[in-house]
Coordinates of C-alpha atoms in Angstrom, one line a residue:
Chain A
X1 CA -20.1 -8.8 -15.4
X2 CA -17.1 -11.1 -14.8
X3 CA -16.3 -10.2 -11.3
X4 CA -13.0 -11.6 -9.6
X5 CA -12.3 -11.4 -5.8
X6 CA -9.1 -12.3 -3.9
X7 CA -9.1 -13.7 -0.2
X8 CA -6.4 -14.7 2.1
X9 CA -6.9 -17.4 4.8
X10 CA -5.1 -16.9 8.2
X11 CA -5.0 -17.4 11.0
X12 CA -7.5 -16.0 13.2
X13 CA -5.5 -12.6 14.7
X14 CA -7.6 -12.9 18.0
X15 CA -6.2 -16.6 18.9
X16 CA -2.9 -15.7 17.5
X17 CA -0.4 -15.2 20.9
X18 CA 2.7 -14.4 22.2
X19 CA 4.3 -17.7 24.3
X20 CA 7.0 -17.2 25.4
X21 CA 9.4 -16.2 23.5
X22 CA 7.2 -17.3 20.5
X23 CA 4.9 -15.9 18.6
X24 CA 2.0 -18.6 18.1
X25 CA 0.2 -18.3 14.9
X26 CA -0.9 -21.8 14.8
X27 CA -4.4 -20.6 15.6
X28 CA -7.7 -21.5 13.9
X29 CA -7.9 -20.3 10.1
X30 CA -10.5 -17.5 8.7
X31 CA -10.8 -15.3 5.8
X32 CA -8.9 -12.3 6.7
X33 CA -11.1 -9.5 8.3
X34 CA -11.4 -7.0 5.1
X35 CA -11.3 -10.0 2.8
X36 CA -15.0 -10.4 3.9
X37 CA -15.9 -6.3 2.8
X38 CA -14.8 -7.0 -0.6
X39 CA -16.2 -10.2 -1.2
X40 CA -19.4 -8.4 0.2
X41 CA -19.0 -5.7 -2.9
X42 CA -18.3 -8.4 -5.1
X43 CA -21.9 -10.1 -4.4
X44 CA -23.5 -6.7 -4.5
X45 CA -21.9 -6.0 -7.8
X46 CA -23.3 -9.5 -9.2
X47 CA -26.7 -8.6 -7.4
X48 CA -26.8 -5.8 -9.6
X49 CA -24.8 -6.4 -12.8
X50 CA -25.6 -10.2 -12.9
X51 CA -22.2 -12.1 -13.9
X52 CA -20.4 -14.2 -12.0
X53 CA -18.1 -13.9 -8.9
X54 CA -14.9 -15.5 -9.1
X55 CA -13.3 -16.2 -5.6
X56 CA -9.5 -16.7 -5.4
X57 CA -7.2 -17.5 -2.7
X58 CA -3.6 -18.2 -2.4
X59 CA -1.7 -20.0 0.4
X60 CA -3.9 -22.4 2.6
X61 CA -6.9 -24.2 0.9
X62 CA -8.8 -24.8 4.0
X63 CA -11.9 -25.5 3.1
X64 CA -14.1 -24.2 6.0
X65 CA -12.8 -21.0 5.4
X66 CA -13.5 -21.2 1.5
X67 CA -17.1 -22.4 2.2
X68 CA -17.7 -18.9 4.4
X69 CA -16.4 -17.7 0.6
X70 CA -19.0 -19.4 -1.0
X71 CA -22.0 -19.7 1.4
X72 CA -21.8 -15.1 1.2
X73 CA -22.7 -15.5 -2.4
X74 CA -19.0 -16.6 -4.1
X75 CA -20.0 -18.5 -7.4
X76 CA -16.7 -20.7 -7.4
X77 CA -13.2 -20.6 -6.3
X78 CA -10.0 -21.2 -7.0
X79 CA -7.6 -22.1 -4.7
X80 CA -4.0 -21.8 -5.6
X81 CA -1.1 -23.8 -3.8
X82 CA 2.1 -22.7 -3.7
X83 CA 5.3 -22.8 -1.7
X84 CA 6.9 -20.0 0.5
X85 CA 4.2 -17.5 -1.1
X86 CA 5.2 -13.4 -0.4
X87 CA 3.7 -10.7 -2.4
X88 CA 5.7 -11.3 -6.2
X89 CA 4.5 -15.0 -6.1
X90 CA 0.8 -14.5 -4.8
X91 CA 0.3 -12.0 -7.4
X92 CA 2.2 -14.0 -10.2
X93 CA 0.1 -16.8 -9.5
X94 CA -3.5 -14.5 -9.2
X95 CA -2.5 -13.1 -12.3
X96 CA -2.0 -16.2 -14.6
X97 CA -5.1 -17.6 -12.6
X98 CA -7.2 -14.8 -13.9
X99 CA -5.8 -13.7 -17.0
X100 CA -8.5 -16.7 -18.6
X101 CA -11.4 -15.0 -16.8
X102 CA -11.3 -12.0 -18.7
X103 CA -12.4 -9.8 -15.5
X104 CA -14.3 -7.0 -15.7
X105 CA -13.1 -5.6 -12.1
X106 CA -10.7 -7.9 -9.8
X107 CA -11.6 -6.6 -6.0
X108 CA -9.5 -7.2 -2.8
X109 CA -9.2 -5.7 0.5
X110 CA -6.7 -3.2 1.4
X111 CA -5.1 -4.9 4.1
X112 CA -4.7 -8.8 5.0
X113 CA -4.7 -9.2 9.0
X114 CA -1.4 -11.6 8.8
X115 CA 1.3 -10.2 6.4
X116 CA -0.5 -6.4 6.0
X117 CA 1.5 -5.4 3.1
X118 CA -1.0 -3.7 0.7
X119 CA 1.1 -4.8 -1.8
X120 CA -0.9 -7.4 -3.0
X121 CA -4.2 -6.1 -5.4
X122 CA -1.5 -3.1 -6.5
X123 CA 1.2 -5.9 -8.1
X124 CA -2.1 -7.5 -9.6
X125 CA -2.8 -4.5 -11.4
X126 CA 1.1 -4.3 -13.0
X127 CA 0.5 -7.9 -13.9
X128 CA -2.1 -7.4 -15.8
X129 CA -1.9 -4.1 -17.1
X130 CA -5.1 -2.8 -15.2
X131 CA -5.8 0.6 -13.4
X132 CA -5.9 0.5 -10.3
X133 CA -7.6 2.8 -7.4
X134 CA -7.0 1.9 -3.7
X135 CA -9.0 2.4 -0.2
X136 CA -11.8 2.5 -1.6
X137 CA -14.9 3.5 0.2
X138 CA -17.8 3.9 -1.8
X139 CA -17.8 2.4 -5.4
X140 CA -20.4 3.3 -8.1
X141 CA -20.2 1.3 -11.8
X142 CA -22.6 3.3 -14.5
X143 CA -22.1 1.4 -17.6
X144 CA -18.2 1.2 -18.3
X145 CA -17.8 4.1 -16.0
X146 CA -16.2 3.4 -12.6
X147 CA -16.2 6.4 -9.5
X148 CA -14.8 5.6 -6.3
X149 CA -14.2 7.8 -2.9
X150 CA -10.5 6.7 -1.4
X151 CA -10.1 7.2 2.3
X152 CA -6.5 8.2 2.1
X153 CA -6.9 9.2 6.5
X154 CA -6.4 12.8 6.1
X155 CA -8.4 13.8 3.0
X156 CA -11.3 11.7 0.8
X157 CA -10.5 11.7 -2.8
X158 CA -12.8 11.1 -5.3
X159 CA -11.7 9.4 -8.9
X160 CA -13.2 8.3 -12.0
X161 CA -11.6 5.7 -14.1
X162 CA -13.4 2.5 -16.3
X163 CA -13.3 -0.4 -16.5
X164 CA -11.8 -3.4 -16.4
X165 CA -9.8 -2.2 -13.4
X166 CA -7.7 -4.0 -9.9
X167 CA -10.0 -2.3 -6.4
X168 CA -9.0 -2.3 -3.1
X169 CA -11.6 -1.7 -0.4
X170 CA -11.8 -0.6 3.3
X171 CA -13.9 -2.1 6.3
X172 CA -15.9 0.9 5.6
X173 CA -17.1 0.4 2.2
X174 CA -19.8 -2.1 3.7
X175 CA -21.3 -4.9 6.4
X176 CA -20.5 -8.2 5.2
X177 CA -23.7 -10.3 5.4
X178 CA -24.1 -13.4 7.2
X179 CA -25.0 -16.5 5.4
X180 CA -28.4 -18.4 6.1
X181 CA -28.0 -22.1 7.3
X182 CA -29.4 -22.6 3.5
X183 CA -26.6 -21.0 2.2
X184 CA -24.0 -22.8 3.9
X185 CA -26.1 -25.8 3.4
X186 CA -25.6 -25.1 -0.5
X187 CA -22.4 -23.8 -0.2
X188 CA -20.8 -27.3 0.2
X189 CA -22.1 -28.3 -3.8
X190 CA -20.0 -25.2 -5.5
X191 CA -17.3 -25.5 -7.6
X192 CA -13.4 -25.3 -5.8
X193 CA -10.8 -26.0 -8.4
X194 CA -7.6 -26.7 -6.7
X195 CA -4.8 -25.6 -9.1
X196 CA -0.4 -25.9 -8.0
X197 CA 1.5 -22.7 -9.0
X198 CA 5.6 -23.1 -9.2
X199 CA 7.6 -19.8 -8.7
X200 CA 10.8 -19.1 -6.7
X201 CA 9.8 -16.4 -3.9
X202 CA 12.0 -13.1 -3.9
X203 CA 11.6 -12.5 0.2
X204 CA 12.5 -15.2 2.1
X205 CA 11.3 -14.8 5.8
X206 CA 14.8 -15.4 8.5
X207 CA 13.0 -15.2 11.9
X208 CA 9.4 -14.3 13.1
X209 CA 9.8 -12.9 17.0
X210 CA 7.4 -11.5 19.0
X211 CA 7.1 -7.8 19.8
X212 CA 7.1 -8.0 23.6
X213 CA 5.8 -5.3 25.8
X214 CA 5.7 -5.3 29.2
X215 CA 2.1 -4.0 30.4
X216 CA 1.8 -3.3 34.1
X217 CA -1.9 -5.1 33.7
X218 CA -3.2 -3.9 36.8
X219 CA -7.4 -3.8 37.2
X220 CA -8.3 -1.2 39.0
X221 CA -11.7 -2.2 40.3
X222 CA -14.0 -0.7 43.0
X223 CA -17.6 -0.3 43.7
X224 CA -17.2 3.7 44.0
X225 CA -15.3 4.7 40.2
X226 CA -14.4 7.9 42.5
X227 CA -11.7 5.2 44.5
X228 CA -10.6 3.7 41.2
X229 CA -9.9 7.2 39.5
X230 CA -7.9 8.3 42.6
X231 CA -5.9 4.8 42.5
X232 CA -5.4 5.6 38.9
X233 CA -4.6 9.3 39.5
X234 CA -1.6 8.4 42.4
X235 CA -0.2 5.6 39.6
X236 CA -0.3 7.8 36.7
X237 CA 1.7 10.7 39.3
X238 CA 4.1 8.0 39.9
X239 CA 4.8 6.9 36.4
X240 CA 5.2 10.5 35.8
X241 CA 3.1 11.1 33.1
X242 CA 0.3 13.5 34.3
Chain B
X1 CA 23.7 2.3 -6.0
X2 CA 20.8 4.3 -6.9
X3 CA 18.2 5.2 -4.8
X4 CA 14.6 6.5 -5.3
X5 CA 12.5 7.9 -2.7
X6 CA 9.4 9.0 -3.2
X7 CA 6.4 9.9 -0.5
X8 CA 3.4 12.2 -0.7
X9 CA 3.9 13.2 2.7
X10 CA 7.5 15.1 3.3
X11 CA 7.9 13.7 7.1
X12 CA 7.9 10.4 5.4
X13 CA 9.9 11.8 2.1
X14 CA 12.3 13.1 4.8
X15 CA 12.8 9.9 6.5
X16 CA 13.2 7.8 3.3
X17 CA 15.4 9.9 2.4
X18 CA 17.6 9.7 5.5
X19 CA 17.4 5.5 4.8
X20 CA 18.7 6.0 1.6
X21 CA 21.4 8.2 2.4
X22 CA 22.9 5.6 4.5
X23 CA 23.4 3.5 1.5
X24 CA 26.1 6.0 0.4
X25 CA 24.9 6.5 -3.3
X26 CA 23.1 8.7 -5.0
X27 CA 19.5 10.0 -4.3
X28 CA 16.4 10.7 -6.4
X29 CA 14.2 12.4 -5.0
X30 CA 10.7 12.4 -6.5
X31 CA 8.0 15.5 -4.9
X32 CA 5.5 17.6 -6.2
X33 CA 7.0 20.0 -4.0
X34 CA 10.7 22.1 -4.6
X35 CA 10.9 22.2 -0.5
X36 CA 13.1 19.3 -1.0
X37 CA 16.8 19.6 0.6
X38 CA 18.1 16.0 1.5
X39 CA 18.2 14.2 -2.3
X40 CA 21.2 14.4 -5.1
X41 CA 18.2 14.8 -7.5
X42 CA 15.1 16.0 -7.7
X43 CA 12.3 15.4 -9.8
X44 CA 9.3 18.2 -8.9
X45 CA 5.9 16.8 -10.5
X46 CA 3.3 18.5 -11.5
X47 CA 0.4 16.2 -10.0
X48 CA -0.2 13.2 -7.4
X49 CA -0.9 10.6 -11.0
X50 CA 0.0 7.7 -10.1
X51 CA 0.1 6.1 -13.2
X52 CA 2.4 8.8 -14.3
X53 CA 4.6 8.5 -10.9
X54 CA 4.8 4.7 -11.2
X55 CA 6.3 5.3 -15.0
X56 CA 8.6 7.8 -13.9
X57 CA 10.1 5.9 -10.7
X58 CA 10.1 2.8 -12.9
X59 CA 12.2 4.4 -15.9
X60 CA 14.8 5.1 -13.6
X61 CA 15.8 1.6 -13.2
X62 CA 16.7 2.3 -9.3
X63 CA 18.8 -0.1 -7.5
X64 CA 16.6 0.5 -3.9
X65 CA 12.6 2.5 -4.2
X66 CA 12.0 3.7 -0.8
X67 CA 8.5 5.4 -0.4
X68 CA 7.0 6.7 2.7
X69 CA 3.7 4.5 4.4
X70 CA 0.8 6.8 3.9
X71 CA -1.7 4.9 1.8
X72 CA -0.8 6.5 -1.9
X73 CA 2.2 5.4 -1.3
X74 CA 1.6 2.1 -0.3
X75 CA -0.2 1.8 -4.0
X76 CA 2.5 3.2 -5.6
X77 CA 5.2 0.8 -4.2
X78 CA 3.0 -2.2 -4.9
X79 CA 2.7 -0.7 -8.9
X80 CA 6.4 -0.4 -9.0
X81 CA 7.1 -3.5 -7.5
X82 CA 4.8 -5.1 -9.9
X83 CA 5.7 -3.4 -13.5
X84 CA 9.3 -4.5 -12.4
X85 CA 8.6 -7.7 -10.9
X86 CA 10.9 -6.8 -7.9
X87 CA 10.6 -8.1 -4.2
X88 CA 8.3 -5.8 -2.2
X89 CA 9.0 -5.6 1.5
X90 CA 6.4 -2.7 3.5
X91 CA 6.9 -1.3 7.1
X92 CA 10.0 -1.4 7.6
X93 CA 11.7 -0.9 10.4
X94 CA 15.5 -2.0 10.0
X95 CA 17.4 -3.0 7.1
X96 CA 21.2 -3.4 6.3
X97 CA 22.1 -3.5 2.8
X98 CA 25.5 -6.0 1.7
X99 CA 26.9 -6.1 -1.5
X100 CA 23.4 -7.2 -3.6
X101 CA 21.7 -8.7 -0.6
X102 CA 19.0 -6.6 1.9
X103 CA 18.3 -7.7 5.2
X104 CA 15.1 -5.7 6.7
X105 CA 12.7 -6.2 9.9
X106 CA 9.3 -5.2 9.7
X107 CA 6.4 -5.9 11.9
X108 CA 3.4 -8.4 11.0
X109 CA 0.5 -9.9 12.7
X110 CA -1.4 -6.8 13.2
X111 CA 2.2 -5.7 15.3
X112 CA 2.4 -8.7 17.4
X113 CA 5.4 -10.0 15.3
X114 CA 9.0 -8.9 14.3
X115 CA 9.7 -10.4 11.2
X116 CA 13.5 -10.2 9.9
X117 CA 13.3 -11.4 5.9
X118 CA 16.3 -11.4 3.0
X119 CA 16.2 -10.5 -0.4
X120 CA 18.3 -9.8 -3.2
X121 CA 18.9 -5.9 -5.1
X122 CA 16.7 -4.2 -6.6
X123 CA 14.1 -4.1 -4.0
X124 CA 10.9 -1.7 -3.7
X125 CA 10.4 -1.1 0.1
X126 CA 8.1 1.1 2.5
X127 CA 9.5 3.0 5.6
X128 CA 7.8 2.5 9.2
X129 CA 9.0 5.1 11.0
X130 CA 12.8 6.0 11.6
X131 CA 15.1 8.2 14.1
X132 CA 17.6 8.8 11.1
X133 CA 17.9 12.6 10.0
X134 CA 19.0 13.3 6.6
X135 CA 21.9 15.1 5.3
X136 CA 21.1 18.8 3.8
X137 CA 22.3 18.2 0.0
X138 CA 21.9 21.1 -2.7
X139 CA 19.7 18.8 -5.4
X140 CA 19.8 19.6 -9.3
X141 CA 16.5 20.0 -10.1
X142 CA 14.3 18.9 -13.0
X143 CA 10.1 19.4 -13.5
X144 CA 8.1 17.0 -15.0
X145 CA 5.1 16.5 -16.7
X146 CA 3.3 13.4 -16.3
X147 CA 1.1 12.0 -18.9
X148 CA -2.4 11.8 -18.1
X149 CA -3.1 8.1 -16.2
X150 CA -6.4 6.2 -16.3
X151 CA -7.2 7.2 -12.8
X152 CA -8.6 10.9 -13.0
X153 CA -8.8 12.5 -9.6
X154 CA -11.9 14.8 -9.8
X155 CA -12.7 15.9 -6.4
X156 CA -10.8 15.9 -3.0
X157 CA -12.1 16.4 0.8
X158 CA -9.8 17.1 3.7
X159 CA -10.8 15.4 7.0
X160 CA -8.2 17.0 8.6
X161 CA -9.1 18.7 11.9
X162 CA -6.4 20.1 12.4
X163 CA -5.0 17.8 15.4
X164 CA -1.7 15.9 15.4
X165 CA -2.4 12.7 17.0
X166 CA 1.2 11.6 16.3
X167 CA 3.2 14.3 18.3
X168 CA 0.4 14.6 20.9
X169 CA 1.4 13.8 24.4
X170 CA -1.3 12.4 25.9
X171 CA -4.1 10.9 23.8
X172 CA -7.6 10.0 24.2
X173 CA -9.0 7.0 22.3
X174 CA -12.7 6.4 21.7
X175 CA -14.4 3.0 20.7
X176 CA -17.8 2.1 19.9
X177 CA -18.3 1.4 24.3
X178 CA -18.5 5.1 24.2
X179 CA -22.5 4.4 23.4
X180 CA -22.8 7.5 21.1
X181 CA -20.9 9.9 18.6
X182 CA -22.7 12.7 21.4
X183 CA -20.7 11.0 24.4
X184 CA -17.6 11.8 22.6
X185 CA -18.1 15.2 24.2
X186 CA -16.5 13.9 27.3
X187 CA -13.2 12.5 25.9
X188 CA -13.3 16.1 24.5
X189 CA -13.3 17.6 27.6
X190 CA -11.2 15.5 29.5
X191 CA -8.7 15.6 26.8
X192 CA -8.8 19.6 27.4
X193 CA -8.5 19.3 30.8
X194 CA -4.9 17.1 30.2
X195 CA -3.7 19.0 27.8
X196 CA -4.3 15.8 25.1
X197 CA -5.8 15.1 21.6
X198 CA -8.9 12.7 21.1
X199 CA -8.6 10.2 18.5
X200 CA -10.4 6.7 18.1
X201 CA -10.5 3.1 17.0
X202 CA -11.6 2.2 13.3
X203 CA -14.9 1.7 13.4
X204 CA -15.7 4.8 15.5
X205 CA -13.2 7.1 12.9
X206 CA -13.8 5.6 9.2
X207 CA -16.9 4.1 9.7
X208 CA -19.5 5.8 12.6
X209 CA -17.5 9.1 11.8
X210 CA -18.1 9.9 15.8
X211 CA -14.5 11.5 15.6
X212 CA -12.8 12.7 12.5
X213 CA -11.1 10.3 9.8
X214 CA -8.6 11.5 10.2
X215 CA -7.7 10.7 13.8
X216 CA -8.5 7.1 13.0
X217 CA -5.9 5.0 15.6
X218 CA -4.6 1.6 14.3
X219 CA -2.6 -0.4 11.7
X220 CA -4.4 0.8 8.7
X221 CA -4.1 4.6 10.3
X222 CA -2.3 6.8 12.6
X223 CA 0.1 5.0 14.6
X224 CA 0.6 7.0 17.9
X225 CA 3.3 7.0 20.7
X226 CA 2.0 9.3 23.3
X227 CA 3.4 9.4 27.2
X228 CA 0.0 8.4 28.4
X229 CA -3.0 7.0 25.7
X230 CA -6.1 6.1 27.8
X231 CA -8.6 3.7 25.8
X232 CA -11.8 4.4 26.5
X233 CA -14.9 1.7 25.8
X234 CA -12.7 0.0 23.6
X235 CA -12.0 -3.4 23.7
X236 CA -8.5 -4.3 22.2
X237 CA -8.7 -5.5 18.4
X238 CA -5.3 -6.3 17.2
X239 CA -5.8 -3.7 14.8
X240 CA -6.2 -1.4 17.3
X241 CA -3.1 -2.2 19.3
X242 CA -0.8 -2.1 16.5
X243 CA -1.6 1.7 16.7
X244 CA -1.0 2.0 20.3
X245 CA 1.9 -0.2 21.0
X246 CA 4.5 2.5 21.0
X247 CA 2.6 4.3 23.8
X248 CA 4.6 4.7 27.6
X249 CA 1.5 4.0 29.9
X250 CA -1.7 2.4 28.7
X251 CA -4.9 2.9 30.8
X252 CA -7.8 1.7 29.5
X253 CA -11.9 1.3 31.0
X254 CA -14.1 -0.9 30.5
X255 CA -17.0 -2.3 32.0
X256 CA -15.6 -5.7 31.4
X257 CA -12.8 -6.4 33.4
X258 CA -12.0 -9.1 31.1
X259 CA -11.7 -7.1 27.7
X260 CA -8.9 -8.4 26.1
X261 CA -7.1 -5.3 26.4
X262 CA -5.7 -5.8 29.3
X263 CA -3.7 -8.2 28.2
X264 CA -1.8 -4.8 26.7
X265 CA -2.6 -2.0 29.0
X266 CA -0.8 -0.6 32.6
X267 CA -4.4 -0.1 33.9
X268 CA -7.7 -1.4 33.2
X269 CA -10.1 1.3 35.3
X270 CA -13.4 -1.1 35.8
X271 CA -16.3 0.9 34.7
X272 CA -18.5 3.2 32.6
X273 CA -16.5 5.5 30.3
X274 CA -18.6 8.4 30.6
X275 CA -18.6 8.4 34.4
X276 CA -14.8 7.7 34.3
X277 CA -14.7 11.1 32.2
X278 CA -16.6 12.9 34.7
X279 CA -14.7 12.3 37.9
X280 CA -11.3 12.4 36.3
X281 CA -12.3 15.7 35.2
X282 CA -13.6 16.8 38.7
X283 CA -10.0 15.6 40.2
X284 CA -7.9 17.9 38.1
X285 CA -9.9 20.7 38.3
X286 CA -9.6 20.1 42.0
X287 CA -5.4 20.1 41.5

């Protein structure tokens, strides 16, 4: 099975921090949280098709960040360079990255921790003329037959569709596994191709601010939690909410 | 101009719809239901396909798509975008609209950052949230069939139970420092007591299932903006926060007085959840 998965790398959304009147997102780089789910079901997928996993990322090549990629099971990756990436050129450029592959199923995550759009693996799928099912949970593959549950929050649908098809999974769908010291060892010898892609991006980003607000931040700590609840009690009467 | 809304949820419909009426053009309205009063035009399908809903909003050759930000129709305005190669901006939360050129805000970084961005017309965007009410319009109306996609929906579960986090007024949220899916029991109750609704972070919603799915707090779910939303035994993932944000006073308790959610709470109430629940419950039955 030719098996394709797509990771950002960002900055790490614990480190990143309001200064000022700044929003700091100079912070150390990681794949994105969900990233790491669906390069987990790519690996399972391989463990149980055989094939190859494809790994593909757009925007920074760091390449601590790309070896976490490849020490979890990643056959090879491509890294893709561009300038002022948003959602048309990432996909443009994952699309004529892939199109040589021939992939079976292209997985991402549903939601990057930086940018969030969700935009991303469904644009893929335009691009290349593939189905696509989102927020997915579970994903079974019997043959050329594909059945996936979709958290959609308020209801769980369950759809059948075949493949080759775009995915995009949840945090649910699995536990990403940690690589041994082997691995990561190992990890260092794969394959990154390094490839430019040239496109002229249709959103250009003005201003990033920060969303400032004001918490009280007040730690209400005794030994007896009956003390703390009535401190809390005569603060939440004066902010007039209970 | 020619703008197309579509959502599967009619608040969101509603409030796309309001967005689009303040472009002062005409409106498309896209629904599988007829309840729809605030478009020029409506389209009434006959299923949720979205293969067959991305060919319909596409053959329309719209000037503006606006679609709501519930997850089906996150997919569908990343298709769009895509099959037109048009500029995709989600969660929005401002936008003016000169001649050809947009200018929108949204929020990024897990809601830690405004983001203003330009593009040019025709653009495919998804609504936040907005105060804007529509217009009441008298729609013609027109049914369609859509084809058949590649994605057959064959089975459907509601995890609804039957709570409104987002118009609740005081809101309970449980993480995984609750210990158990069997502790929940005491947000329950305390929730009871102030007249709130229980809901919790992601892993404890989607993924433990110790509350229902769909009460599932966060960027990727509900976002909520209660008077009071008390965090209990959770510890502050962005993720989490981006849900809360909105929300007037934030207490939350911990047994670490250093969880980094204090860094975006009113209160941080040193100490063990379950205990927290009990006496707070003892004090306002005492009122």
């Amino acid at each position: 099975m030719n098996i394709v998965v797509g990771f950002k790398i960002v900055p790490d959304d614990q480190m990143v921090k309001v200064v000022g009147d700044k929003l700091n997102t100079d912070a150390p780089l990681k794949v994105s949280t969900y990233d790491k789910n669906a390069i987990e079901e790519a690996i399972r997928l391989k463990e149980k098709f055989g094939g190859k996993v494809t790994g593909i990322t757009v925007g920074s090549n760091d390449r601590k960040s790309i070896r976490e990629a490849l020490a979890m099971g990643v056959d090879e990756v491509i890294a893709i360079l561009v300038k002022d990436p948003d959602v048309y050129v990432t996909a443009m450029a994952i699309a004529e990255n892939v199109k040589m592959l021939n992939p079976d199923i292209i997985l991402f995550s549903e939601m990057t921790t930086d940018s969030g759009t969700s935009a991303l693996p469904a644009y893929v799928s335009e691009l290349l003329g593939l189905p696509y099912i989102s927020n997915v949970k579970s994903l079974k593959i019997e043959g050329n037959k594909v059945t996936a549950d979709r958290g959609m929050v308020s209801y769980i649908e369950t759809v059948e569709s075949s493949l080759p098809l775009v995915v995009s999974v949840g945090g649910e769908i699995n536990t990403p596994r940690i690589p041994s010291v082997k691995q990561i060892m190992e990890s260092s010898k794969k394959p990154v191709k390094e490839v430019k892609f040239d496109a002229q991006s249709k959103v250009r980003i003005r201003e990033i601010k920060p969303m400032i607000v004001n918490r009280k931040r007040i730690v209400i700590e005794e030994s007896d939690i009956n003390k703390a609840v009535d401190k809390l009690i005569e603060y939440l009467k004066s902010d007039g909410v209970i | 101009m020619k703008a197309v809304v579509f959502s599967e949820s009619p608040v969101f419909l509603k409030m796309a719809a309001a967005v689009a009426q303040s472009f002062g053009g005409d409106v498309i309205g896209i629904s599988d239901s007829e309840n729809v009063k605030f478009v020029n035009k409506l389209y009434i399908i006959d299923k949720m396909d979205e293969d067959g809903i991305v060919d319909l909003i596409s053959s329309l050759s719209p000037d503006v798509i606006l679609t709501g930000n519930v997850r089906r129709d996150r997919a569908i305005a990343g298709r769009v975008a895509g099959k037109l190669k048009l500029p995709i901006v989600t969660d929005v939360v401002s936008l003016k609209v000169e001649d050809k050129k947009v200018t929108l805000n949204r929020v990024a970084y897990s809601g830690m950052g405004l983001v203003t961005l330009e593009s040019e017309l025709p653009i495919v965007m998804t609504i936040a949230n907005t105060q804007l009410q529509p217009k009441e319009l008298q729609p013609t109306v027109e049914k369609v069939q859509l084809k058949e996609g590649r994605v057959k929906i064959v089975g459907r579960k509601s995890t609804s139970s039957g709570v409104n986090l987002a118009t609740a007024d005081i809101v309970i949220g449980v993480g995984r420092g609750i210990g158990s899916k069997e502790n929940v029991k005491y947000a329950e109750e305390l929730a009871k007591a102030l007249g709130g609704a229980v809901g919790g972070s992601r892993p404890v919603a989607a993924e433990l299932n110790w509350v229902p799915e769909d009460r599932q707090i966060g960027l990727s779910g509900l976002r909520i903006r209660p008077k009071l939303y008390i965090a209990l035994g959770i510890s502050g993932q962005p993720q989490h926060i981006a849900g809360i944000r909105d929300s007037k006073i934030i207490v939350a308790v911990n047994t670490d007085k250093n969880a980094p959610i204090l860094e975006n709470a009113d209160y941080l109430v040193v100490g063990n959840a379950i205990d927290f629940c009990k006496v707070m419950l003892s004090k306002l039955g005492k009122k």
